């Protein structure tokens, strides 16, 4: 039986690239969306109803997440992998990013909720079936900005850095149940809806700074997510994989 993967924020941008790559490799996909109903349903239709379903839910709302997990499980029988990809209300715009002195705690809280609270909701809601089967995988989308803040996106980067600690604690405690947890941290992606307002100068600076002389694409990240979702990666947990052309090296 092929694995079933839930991708939050899967209707557009990086999420859509992840969904398409998973489907091409034989996974069944639950496409979560919040506002991108038309895009998510179109994507599910293109993949086919036997292999994809689009379900609306606000991932920061636990009741809606529980219903998302229930609907996805009812449709495919189980969920084997979750991908925490949804991005809540953030644009990578260096010209409009607030300086630290202009930021409020509400700015931070919005990103903490969209990243950590959402990952918590998804992971805790799916956990009973993971534990029952003694198998499961949590893949969260991070960023290389926590290592190299080319642009100081304070609130976004802080939330994503916290995601690594969140992930490693889950890996440490729940590995005994065969549950894996990893982070895939891409560089600034060229291009998604969130990075569409990034200036060409920033993209050029990043490209020239990498050993591969290229900017990370959504497909680069999607390929790593698909690998971690597969049986070939069942021995990997607690890791943060940076996909950025070698801009940052661990």
GROMACS .gro file of N, CA, C and O in nm, residues 117-244:
model
  512
  117UNK      N    1   0.244   2.654   1.672
  117UNK     CA    2   0.112   2.608   1.714
  117UNK      C    3   0.051   2.516   1.609
  117UNK      O    4  -0.009   2.413   1.642
  118UNK      N    5   0.068   2.552   1.482
  118UNK     CA    6   0.014   2.469   1.374
  118UNK      C    7   0.081   2.332   1.372
  118UNK      O    8   0.014   2.229   1.360
  119UNK      N    9   0.214   2.328   1.386
  119UNK     CA   10   0.286   2.200   1.387
  119UNK      C   11   0.244   2.117   1.508
  119UNK      O   12   0.229   1.994   1.499
  120UNK      N   13   0.227   2.182   1.622
  120UNK     CA   14   0.180   2.114   1.743
  120UNK      C   15   0.042   2.052   1.720
  120UNK      O   16   0.018   1.934   1.752
  121UNK      N   17  -0.050   2.131   1.665
  121UNK     CA   18  -0.186   2.081   1.640
  121UNK      C   19  -0.186   1.959   1.549
  121UNK      O   20  -0.251   1.858   1.578
  122UNK      N   21  -0.114   1.969   1.439
  122UNK     CA   22  -0.110   1.859   1.342
  122UNK      C   23  -0.047   1.735   1.404
  122UNK      O   24  -0.101   1.624   1.396
  123UNK      N   25   0.069   1.753   1.467
  123UNK     CA   26   0.142   1.638   1.522
  123UNK      C   27   0.062   1.569   1.633
  123UNK      O   28   0.053   1.446   1.637
  124UNK      N   29   0.004   1.648   1.722
  124UNK     CA   30  -0.068   1.586   1.833
  124UNK      C   31  -0.197   1.520   1.786
  124UNK      O   32  -0.238   1.416   1.839
  125UNK      N   33  -0.261   1.577   1.684
  125UNK     CA   34  -0.385   1.520   1.636
  125UNK      C   35  -0.364   1.388   1.563
  125UNK      O   36  -0.445   1.295   1.575
  126UNK      N   37  -0.255   1.376   1.490
  126UNK     CA   38  -0.229   1.252   1.414
  126UNK      C   39  -0.159   1.147   1.499
  126UNK      O   40  -0.154   1.029   1.463
  127UNK      N   41  -0.105   1.187   1.614
  127UNK     CA   42  -0.020   1.099   1.693
  127UNK      C   43  -0.086   0.968   1.738
  127UNK      O   44  -0.020   0.863   1.736
  128UNK      N   45  -0.215   0.967   1.778
  128UNK     CA   46  -0.273   0.839   1.822
  128UNK      C   47  -0.264   0.730   1.717
  128UNK      O   48  -0.232   0.614   1.749
  129UNK      N   49  -0.288   0.763   1.590
  129UNK     CA   50  -0.280   0.658   1.489
  129UNK      C   51  -0.135   0.620   1.457
  129UNK      O   52  -0.106   0.504   1.426
  130UNK      N   53  -0.043   0.716   1.471
  130UNK     CA   54   0.099   0.683   1.454
  130UNK      C   55   0.143   0.584   1.562
  130UNK      O   56   0.211   0.485   1.533
  131UNK      N   57   0.106   0.613   1.685
  131UNK     CA   58   0.145   0.526   1.797
  131UNK      C   59   0.080   0.388   1.784
  131UNK      O   60   0.143   0.285   1.808
  132UNK      N   61  -0.046   0.387   1.743
  132UNK     CA   62  -0.116   0.258   1.727
  132UNK      C   63  -0.047   0.170   1.623
  132UNK      O   64  -0.032   0.049   1.643
  133UNK      N   65   0.000   0.231   1.514
  133UNK     CA   66   0.066   0.154   1.408
  133UNK      C   67   0.215   0.137   1.434
  133UNK      O   68   0.283   0.064   1.362
  134UNK      N   69   0.269   0.211   1.534
  134UNK     CA   70   0.412   0.210   1.562
  134UNK      C   71   0.492   0.252   1.439
  134UNK      O   72   0.597   0.195   1.406
  135UNK      N   73   0.441   0.354   1.373
  135UNK     CA   74   0.509   0.407   1.255
  135UNK      C   75   0.445   0.541   1.217
  135UNK      O   76   0.325   0.559   1.236
  136UNK      N   77   0.524   0.631   1.166
  136UNK     CA   78   0.473   0.761   1.122
  136UNK      C   79   0.588   0.857   1.102
  136UNK      O   80   0.698   0.837   1.153
  137UNK      N   81   0.561   0.963   1.028
  137UNK     CA   82   0.667   1.061   0.999
  137UNK      C   83   0.611   1.202   1.000
  137UNK      O   84   0.504   1.227   0.943
  138UNK      N   85   0.683   1.292   1.066
  138UNK     CA   86   0.649   1.434   1.069
  138UNK      C   87   0.762   1.510   1.000
  138UNK      O   88   0.877   1.502   1.040
  139UNK      N   89   0.728   1.581   0.894
  139UNK     CA   90   0.825   1.660   0.820
  139UNK      C   91   0.782   1.805   0.826
  139UNK      O   92   0.669   1.839   0.788
  140UNK      N   93   0.868   1.892   0.876
  140UNK     CA   94   0.833   2.033   0.888
  140UNK      C   95   0.925   2.118   0.800
  140UNK      O   96   1.043   2.088   0.786
  141UNK      N   97   0.868   2.221   0.743
  141UNK     CA   98   0.944   2.309   0.653
  141UNK      C   99   1.003   2.424   0.734
  141UNK      O  100   0.930   2.503   0.796
  142UNK      N  101   1.135   2.432   0.735
  142UNK     CA  102   1.206   2.536   0.807
  142UNK      C  103   1.265   2.639   0.712
  142UNK      O  104   1.212   2.664   0.603
  143UNK      N  105   1.377   2.697   0.750
  143UNK     CA  106   1.445   2.796   0.667
  143UNK      C  107   1.592   2.801   0.703
  143UNK      O  108   1.629   2.777   0.819
  144UNK      N  109   1.676   2.832   0.603
  144UNK     CA  110   1.818   2.850   0.632
  144UNK      C  111   1.847   2.989   0.691
  144UNK      O  112   1.959   3.016   0.734
  145UNK      N  113   1.746   3.073   0.699
  145UNK     CA  114   1.767   3.208   0.751
  145UNK      C  115   1.807   3.209   0.898
  145UNK      O  116   1.869   3.305   0.945
  146UNK      N  117   1.773   3.102   0.971
  146UNK     CA  118   1.812   3.100   1.112
  146UNK      C  119   1.964   3.089   1.126
  146UNK      O  120   2.021   3.129   1.228
  147UNK      N  121   2.032   3.037   1.023
  147UNK     CA  122   2.177   3.031   1.021
  147UNK      C  123   2.240   3.153   0.956
  147UNK      O  124   2.347   3.197   0.995
  148UNK      N  125   2.173   3.203   0.853
  148UNK     CA  126   2.231   3.310   0.773
  148UNK      C  127   2.121   3.409   0.735
  148UNK      O  128   2.066   3.403   0.625
  149UNK      N  129   2.087   3.503   0.825
  149UNK     CA  130   1.979   3.597   0.799
  149UNK      C  131   2.018   3.704   0.696
  149UNK      O  132   2.048   3.819   0.731
  150UNK      N  133   2.019   3.661   0.570
  150UNK     CA  134   2.053   3.754   0.461
  150UNK      C  135   1.966   3.879   0.470
  150UNK      O  136   2.012   3.991   0.450
  151UNK      N  137   1.839   3.857   0.497
  151UNK     CA  138   1.747   3.966   0.533
  151UNK      C  139   1.692   3.931   0.671
  151UNK      O  140   1.649   3.818   0.694
  152UNK      N  141   1.697   4.022   0.768
  152UNK     CA  142   1.651   3.990   0.904
  152UNK      C  143   1.499   3.986   0.915
  152UNK      O  144   1.436   4.081   0.964
  153UNK      N  145   1.441   3.875   0.871
  153UNK     CA  146   1.297   3.854   0.890
  153UNK      C  147   1.276   3.801   1.032
  153UNK      O  148   1.255   3.681   1.054
  154UNK      N  149   1.284   3.892   1.127
  154UNK     CA  150   1.293   3.856   1.269
  154UNK      C  151   1.189   3.754   1.314
  154UNK      O  152   1.222   3.648   1.368
  155UNK      N  153   1.062   3.789   1.298
  155UNK     CA  154   0.955   3.708   1.354
  155UNK      C  155   0.943   3.572   1.285
  155UNK      O  156   0.924   3.468   1.350
  156UNK      N  157   0.958   3.571   1.153
  156UNK     CA  158   0.950   3.447   1.076
  156UNK      C  159   1.066   3.353   1.112
  156UNK      O  160   1.047   3.235   1.141
  157UNK      N  161   1.187   3.407   1.113
  157UNK     CA  162   1.305   3.326   1.139
  157UNK      C  163   1.306   3.271   1.281
  157UNK      O  164   1.345   3.156   1.304
  158UNK      N  165   1.263   3.350   1.377
  158UNK     CA  166   1.257   3.305   1.515
  158UNK      C  167   1.162   3.187   1.531
  158UNK      O  168   1.193   3.088   1.598
  159UNK      N  169   1.046   3.196   1.467
  159UNK     CA  170   0.949   3.086   1.475
  159UNK      C  171   1.004   2.959   1.411
  159UNK      O  172   0.989   2.849   1.465
  160UNK      N  173   1.070   2.973   1.296
  160UNK     CA  174   1.125   2.856   1.228
  160UNK      C  175   1.241   2.795   1.306
  160UNK      O  176   1.259   2.672   1.305
  161UNK      N  177   1.319   2.877   1.374
  161UNK     CA  178   1.427   2.822   1.458
  161UNK      C  179   1.369   2.738   1.570
  161UNK      O  180   1.422   2.631   1.604
  162UNK      N  181   1.258   2.784   1.627
  162UNK     CA  182   1.192   2.707   1.732
  162UNK      C  183   1.140   2.574   1.682
  162UNK      O  184   1.130   2.476   1.758
  163UNK      N  185   1.108   2.567   1.553
  163UNK     CA  186   1.057   2.444   1.494
  163UNK      C  187   1.160   2.331   1.502
  163UNK      O  188   1.123   2.213   1.513
  164UNK      N  189   1.287   2.365   1.498
  164UNK     CA  190   1.391   2.262   1.506
  164UNK      C  191   1.392   2.198   1.644
  164UNK      O  192   1.399   2.075   1.659
  165UNK      N  193   1.383   2.279   1.750
  165UNK     CA  194   1.375   2.225   1.885
  165UNK      C  195   1.250   2.142   1.905
  165UNK      O  196   1.254   2.034   1.966
  166UNK      N  197   1.138   2.190   1.855
  166UNK     CA  198   1.011   2.117   1.862
  166UNK      C  199   1.027   1.979   1.798
  166UNK      O  200   0.987   1.876   1.855
  167UNK      N  201   1.087   1.976   1.681
  167UNK     CA  202   1.103   1.852   1.605
  167UNK      C  203   1.194   1.753   1.675
  167UNK      O  204   1.165   1.633   1.684
  168UNK      N  205   1.305   1.801   1.727
  168UNK     CA  206   1.402   1.710   1.789
  168UNK      C  207   1.349   1.652   1.920
  168UNK      O  208   1.382   1.538   1.955
  169UNK      N  209   1.269   1.726   1.992
  169UNK     CA  210   1.207   1.670   2.112
  169UNK      C  211   1.110   1.558   2.078
  169UNK      O  212   1.104   1.455   2.146
  170UNK      N  213   1.031   1.578   1.972
  170UNK     CA  214   0.940   1.473   1.927
  170UNK      C  215   1.019   1.350   1.884
  170UNK      O  216   0.986   1.236   1.920
  171UNK      N  217   1.126   1.372   1.808
  171UNK     CA  218   1.208   1.260   1.762
  171UNK      C  219   1.265   1.182   1.879
  171UNK      O  220   1.267   1.059   1.880
  172UNK      N  221   1.309   1.254   1.982
  172UNK     CA  222   1.371   1.190   2.098
  172UNK      C  223   1.270   1.108   2.178
  172UNK      O  224   1.297   0.994   2.216
  173UNK      N  225   1.152   1.165   2.201
  173UNK     CA  226   1.054   1.097   2.286
  173UNK      C  227   0.981   0.985   2.214
  173UNK      O  228   0.954   0.878   2.271
  174UNK      N  229   0.946   1.008   2.087
  174UNK     CA  230   0.853   0.918   2.020
  174UNK      C  231   0.920   0.821   1.923
  174UNK      O  232   0.851   0.740   1.859
  175UNK      N  233   1.051   0.825   1.914
  175UNK     CA  234   1.122   0.730   1.829
  175UNK      C  235   1.096   0.586   1.871
  175UNK      O  236   1.097   0.495   1.788
  176UNK      N  237   1.071   0.565   1.998
  176UNK     CA  238   1.043   0.431   2.049
  176UNK      C  239   0.917   0.373   1.985
  176UNK      O  240   0.899   0.251   1.981
  177UNK      N  241   0.831   0.458   1.932
  177UNK     CA  242   0.709   0.414   1.864
  177UNK      C  243   0.727   0.410   1.711
  177UNK      O  244   0.628   0.399   1.638
  178UNK      N  245   0.851   0.420   1.665
  178UNK     CA  246   0.875   0.416   1.521
  178UNK      C  247   0.840   0.544   1.451
  178UNK      O  248   0.826   0.547   1.327
  179UNK      N  249   0.828   0.654   1.527
  179UNK     CA  250   0.789   0.783   1.470
  179UNK      C  251   0.912   0.867   1.442
  179UNK      O  252   0.998   0.885   1.528
  180UNK      N  253   0.921   0.917   1.319
  180UNK     CA  254   1.032   1.002   1.278
  180UNK      C  255   0.987   1.148   1.271
  180UNK      O  256   0.871   1.175   1.242
  181UNK      N  257   1.079   1.239   1.297
  181UNK     CA  258   1.050   1.381   1.286
  181UNK      C  259   1.173   1.453   1.233
  181UNK      O  260   1.282   1.439   1.290
  182UNK      N  261   1.158   1.525   1.124
  182UNK     CA  262   1.270   1.595   1.061
  182UNK      C  263   1.224   1.730   1.008
  182UNK      O  264   1.105   1.755   0.990
  183UNK      N  265   1.322   1.816   0.982
  183UNK     CA  266   1.296   1.948   0.924
  183UNK      C  267   1.369   1.958   0.790
  183UNK      O  268   1.483   1.911   0.776
  184UNK      N  269   1.304   2.020   0.693
  184UNK     CA  270   1.367   2.052   0.566
  184UNK      C  271   1.372   2.204   0.555
  184UNK      O  272   1.268   2.269   0.546
  185UNK      N  273   1.492   2.259   0.560
  185UNK     CA  274   1.510   2.405   0.561
  185UNK      C  275   1.562   2.452   0.427
  185UNK      O  276   1.680   2.432   0.394
  186UNK      N  277   1.476   2.511   0.349
  186UNK     CA  278   1.516   2.563   0.220
  186UNK      C  279   1.576   2.701   0.230
  186UNK      O  280   1.560   2.771   0.330
  187UNK      N  281   1.646   2.739   0.124
  187UNK     CA  282   1.685   2.878   0.111
  187UNK      C  283   1.565   2.958   0.060
  187UNK      O  284   1.455   2.904   0.046
  188UNK      N  285   1.584   3.085   0.035
  188UNK     CA  286   1.478   3.167  -0.023
  188UNK      C  287   1.441   3.107  -0.158
  188UNK      O  288   1.528   3.087  -0.244
  189UNK      N  289   1.315   3.073  -0.177
  189UNK     CA  290   1.273   2.998  -0.295
  189UNK      C  291   1.237   3.090  -0.412
  189UNK      O  292   1.166   3.187  -0.395
  190UNK      N  293   1.286   3.052  -0.528
  190UNK     CA  294   1.254   3.125  -0.651
  190UNK      C  295   1.177   3.031  -0.742
  190UNK      O  296   1.235   2.942  -0.804
  191UNK      N  297   1.044   3.044  -0.743
  191UNK     CA  298   0.973   3.153  -0.675
  191UNK      C  299   0.842   3.096  -0.624
  191UNK      O  300   0.785   3.005  -0.684
  192UNK      N  301   0.792   3.149  -0.515
  192UNK     CA  302   0.660   3.115  -0.463
  192UNK      C  303   0.581   3.244  -0.444
  192UNK      O  304   0.636   3.354  -0.459
  193UNK      N  305   0.455   3.230  -0.405
  193UNK     CA  306   0.375   3.350  -0.380
  193UNK      C  307   0.439   3.436  -0.272
  193UNK      O  308   0.439   3.559  -0.281
  194UNK      N  309   0.495   3.372  -0.170
  194UNK     CA  310   0.553   3.446  -0.058
  194UNK      C  311   0.680   3.520  -0.097
  194UNK      O  312   0.713   3.622  -0.037
  195UNK      N  313   0.752   3.468  -0.196
  195UNK     CA  314   0.878   3.533  -0.236
  195UNK      C  315   0.864   3.615  -0.365
  195UNK      O  316   0.963   3.667  -0.415
  196UNK      N  317   0.742   3.628  -0.415
  196UNK     CA  318   0.721   3.697  -0.542
  196UNK      C  319   0.761   3.844  -0.537
  196UNK      O  320   0.792   3.904  -0.640
  197UNK      N  321   0.760   3.903  -0.417
  197UNK     CA  322   0.795   4.045  -0.405
  197UNK      C  323   0.942   4.065  -0.370
  197UNK      O  324   0.988   4.178  -0.357
  198UNK      N  325   1.016   3.956  -0.357
  198UNK     CA  326   1.159   3.969  -0.331
  198UNK      C  327   1.228   4.031  -0.451
  198UNK      O  328   1.199   3.996  -0.566
  199UNK      N  329   1.317   4.123  -0.427
  199UNK     CA  330   1.381   4.196  -0.536
  199UNK      C  331   1.483   4.108  -0.610
  199UNK      O  332   1.544   4.018  -0.551
  200UNK      N  333   1.502   4.133  -0.740
  200UNK     CA  334   1.602   4.059  -0.817
  200UNK      C  335   1.742   4.071  -0.756
  200UNK      O  336   1.822   3.977  -0.763
  201UNK      N  337   1.771   4.185  -0.694
  201UNK     CA  338   1.903   4.206  -0.634
  201UNK      C  339   1.930   4.106  -0.522
  201UNK      O  340   2.041   4.054  -0.508
  202UNK      N  341   1.826   4.077  -0.441
  202UNK     CA  342   1.842   3.981  -0.332
  202UNK      C  343   1.864   3.841  -0.388
  202UNK      O  344   1.952   3.767  -0.343
  203UNK      N  345   1.785   3.803  -0.489
  203UNK     CA  346   1.804   3.671  -0.551
  203UNK      C  347   1.944   3.659  -0.611
  203UNK      O  348   2.010   3.556  -0.598
  204UNK      N  349   1.990   3.764  -0.677
  204UNK     CA  350   2.123   3.761  -0.739
  204UNK      C  351   2.232   3.749  -0.634
  204UNK      O  352   2.330   3.676  -0.651
  205UNK      N  353   2.217   3.822  -0.523
  205UNK     CA  354   2.315   3.815  -0.414
  205UNK      C  355   2.325   3.674  -0.360
  205UNK      O  356   2.435   3.621  -0.340
  206UNK      N  357   2.210   3.611  -0.339
  206UNK     CA  358   2.210   3.474  -0.286
  206UNK      C  359   2.273   3.378  -0.385
  206UNK      O  360   2.356   3.294  -0.348
  207UNK      N  361   2.235   3.389  -0.512
  207UNK     CA  362   2.288   3.298  -0.613
  207UNK      C  363   2.440   3.306  -0.621
  207UNK      O  364   2.510   3.204  -0.626
  208UNK      N  365   2.492   3.425  -0.621
  208UNK     CA  366   2.637   3.442  -0.633
  208UNK      C  367   2.712   3.399  -0.507
  208UNK      O  368   2.833   3.377  -0.509
  209UNK      N  369   2.639   3.386  -0.397
  209UNK     CA  370   2.702   3.346  -0.270
  209UNK      C  371   2.704   3.195  -0.251
  209UNK      O  372   2.770   3.145  -0.159
  210UNK      N  373   2.635   3.121  -0.336
  210UNK     CA  374   2.628   2.975  -0.320
  210UNK      C  375   2.732   2.905  -0.405
  210UNK      O  376   2.765   2.951  -0.515
  211UNK      N  377   2.786   2.792  -0.360
  211UNK     CA  378   2.879   2.715  -0.442
  211UNK      C  379   2.819   2.673  -0.575
  211UNK      O  380   2.889   2.665  -0.676
  212UNK      N  381   2.688   2.646  -0.577
  212UNK     CA  382   2.624   2.603  -0.701
  212UNK      C  383   2.581   2.719  -0.790
  212UNK      O  384   2.532   2.699  -0.901
  213UNK      N  385   2.599   2.841  -0.738
  213UNK     CA  386   2.563   2.963  -0.813
  213UNK      C  387   2.417   2.961  -0.860
  213UNK      O  388   2.384   3.000  -0.972
  214UNK      N  389   2.330   2.916  -0.771
  214UNK     CA  390   2.187   2.911  -0.804
  214UNK      C  391   2.103   2.936  -0.681
  214UNK      O  392   2.148   2.912  -0.569
  215UNK      N  393   1.983   2.981  -0.705
  215UNK     CA  394   1.886   3.000  -0.598
  215UNK      C  395   1.804   2.872  -0.584
  215UNK      O  396   1.775   2.804  -0.683
  216UNK      N  397   1.767   2.837  -0.463
  216UNK     CA  398   1.688   2.718  -0.437
  216UNK      C  399   1.551   2.729  -0.504
  216UNK      O  400   1.488   2.835  -0.504
  217UNK      N  401   1.505   2.619  -0.562
  217UNK     CA  402   1.372   2.615  -0.623
  217UNK      C  403   1.278   2.534  -0.534
  217UNK      O  404   1.322   2.451  -0.454
  218UNK      N  405   1.146   2.554  -0.549
  218UNK     CA  406   1.051   2.470  -0.477
  218UNK      C  407   1.073   2.322  -0.505
  218UNK      O  408   1.056   2.239  -0.415
  219UNK      N  409   1.112   2.288  -0.627
  219UNK     CA  410   1.134   2.148  -0.660
  219UNK      C  411   1.249   2.088  -0.581
  219UNK      O  412   1.244   1.971  -0.541
  220UNK      N  413   1.353   2.168  -0.556
  220UNK     CA  414   1.466   2.119  -0.475
  220UNK      C  415   1.417   2.074  -0.337
  220UNK      O  416   1.458   1.968  -0.286
  221UNK      N  417   1.332   2.154  -0.276
  221UNK     CA  418   1.280   2.121  -0.143
  221UNK      C  419   1.182   2.005  -0.150
  221UNK      O  420   1.185   1.913  -0.067
  222UNK      N  421   1.097   2.007  -0.252
  222UNK     CA  422   0.997   1.900  -0.267
  222UNK      C  423   1.064   1.763  -0.282
  222UNK      O  424   1.014   1.662  -0.230
  223UNK      N  425   1.177   1.758  -0.352
  223UNK     CA  426   1.248   1.631  -0.370
  223UNK      C  427   1.294   1.573  -0.236
  223UNK      O  428   1.284   1.452  -0.213
  224UNK      N  429   1.344   1.659  -0.148
  224UNK     CA  430   1.389   1.611  -0.017
  224UNK      C  431   1.270   1.567   0.068
  224UNK      O  432   1.277   1.465   0.139
  225UNK      N  433   1.160   1.639   0.061
  225UNK     CA  434   1.040   1.601   0.137
  225UNK      C  435   0.992   1.464   0.092
  225UNK      O  436   0.959   1.377   0.174
  226UNK      N  437   0.989   1.441  -0.039
  226UNK     CA  438   0.943   1.312  -0.091
  226UNK      C  439   1.034   1.199  -0.045
  226UNK      O  440   0.987   1.088  -0.013
  227UNK      N  441   1.164   1.224  -0.041
  227UNK     CA  442   1.257   1.122   0.007
  227UNK      C  443   1.229   1.089   0.154
  227UNK      O  444   1.221   0.972   0.192
  228UNK      N  445   1.214   1.192   0.238
  228UNK     CA  446   1.190   1.169   0.381
  228UNK      C  447   1.055   1.102   0.406
  228UNK      O  448   1.038   1.033   0.508
  229UNK      N  449   0.961   1.118   0.316
  229UNK     CA  450   0.831   1.054   0.330
  229UNK      C  451   0.835   0.906   0.291
  229UNK      O  452   0.743   0.831   0.324
  230UNK      N  453   0.941   0.865   0.224
  230UNK     CA  454   0.949   0.730   0.171
  230UNK      C  455   1.008   0.632   0.271
  230UNK      O  456   1.067   0.671   0.372
  231UNK      N  457   0.994   0.505   0.242
  231UNK     CA  458   1.050   0.399   0.326
  231UNK      C  459   1.202   0.406   0.331
  231UNK      O  460   1.263   0.362   0.428
  232UNK      N  461   1.263   0.460   0.227
  232UNK     CA  462   1.409   0.471   0.223
  232UNK      C  463   1.464   0.559   0.334
  232UNK      O  464   1.582   0.548   0.370
  233UNK      N  465   1.380   0.644   0.392
  233UNK     CA  466   1.426   0.736   0.496
  233UNK      C  467   1.379   0.694   0.634
  233UNK      O  468   1.387   0.773   0.729
  234UNK      N  469   1.334   0.571   0.651
  234UNK     CA  470   1.279   0.528   0.779
  234UNK      C  471   1.384   0.520   0.890
  234UNK      O  472   1.348   0.505   1.008
  235UNK      N  473   1.510   0.530   0.856
  235UNK     CA  474   1.615   0.529   0.959
  235UNK      C  475   1.665   0.668   0.996
  235UNK      O  476   1.765   0.681   1.068
  236UNK      N  477   1.594   0.771   0.950
  236UNK     CA  478   1.640   0.909   0.971
  236UNK      C  479   1.542   0.983   1.060
  236UNK      O  480   1.421   0.986   1.033
  237UNK      N  481   1.592   1.044   1.167
  237UNK     CA  482   1.505   1.125   1.253
  237UNK      C  483   1.587   1.229   1.328
  237UNK      O  484   1.709   1.214   1.346
  238UNK      N  485   1.519   1.336   1.368
  238UNK     CA  486   1.582   1.441   1.447
  238UNK      C  487   1.677   1.531   1.370
  238UNK      O  488   1.755   1.605   1.430
  239UNK      N  489   1.667   1.530   1.237
  239UNK     CA  490   1.763   1.603   1.156
  239UNK      C  491   1.702   1.729   1.094
  239UNK      O  492   1.581   1.736   1.071
  240UNK      N  493   1.789   1.825   1.066
  240UNK     CA  494   1.751   1.944   0.992
  240UNK      C  495   1.831   1.945   0.862
  240UNK      O  496   1.953   1.963   0.864
  241UNK      N  497   1.763   1.923   0.751
  241UNK     CA  498   1.829   1.917   0.621
  241UNK      C  499   1.818   2.053   0.553
  241UNK      O  500   1.708   2.102   0.527
  242UNK      N  501   1.932   2.114   0.525
  242UNK     CA  502   1.932   2.246   0.464
  242UNK      C  503   1.952   2.231   0.313
  242UNK      O  504   2.050   2.174   0.266
  243UNK      N  505   1.856   2.283   0.237
  243UNK     CA  506   1.856   2.272   0.092
  243UNK      C  507   1.871   2.413   0.038
  243UNK      O  508   1.773   2.485   0.018
  244UNK      N  509   1.996   2.456   0.016
  244UNK     CA  510   2.015   2.595  -0.028
  244UNK      C  511   2.137   2.611  -0.119
  244UNK      O  512   2.197   2.719  -0.124
   0.00000   0.00000   0.00000
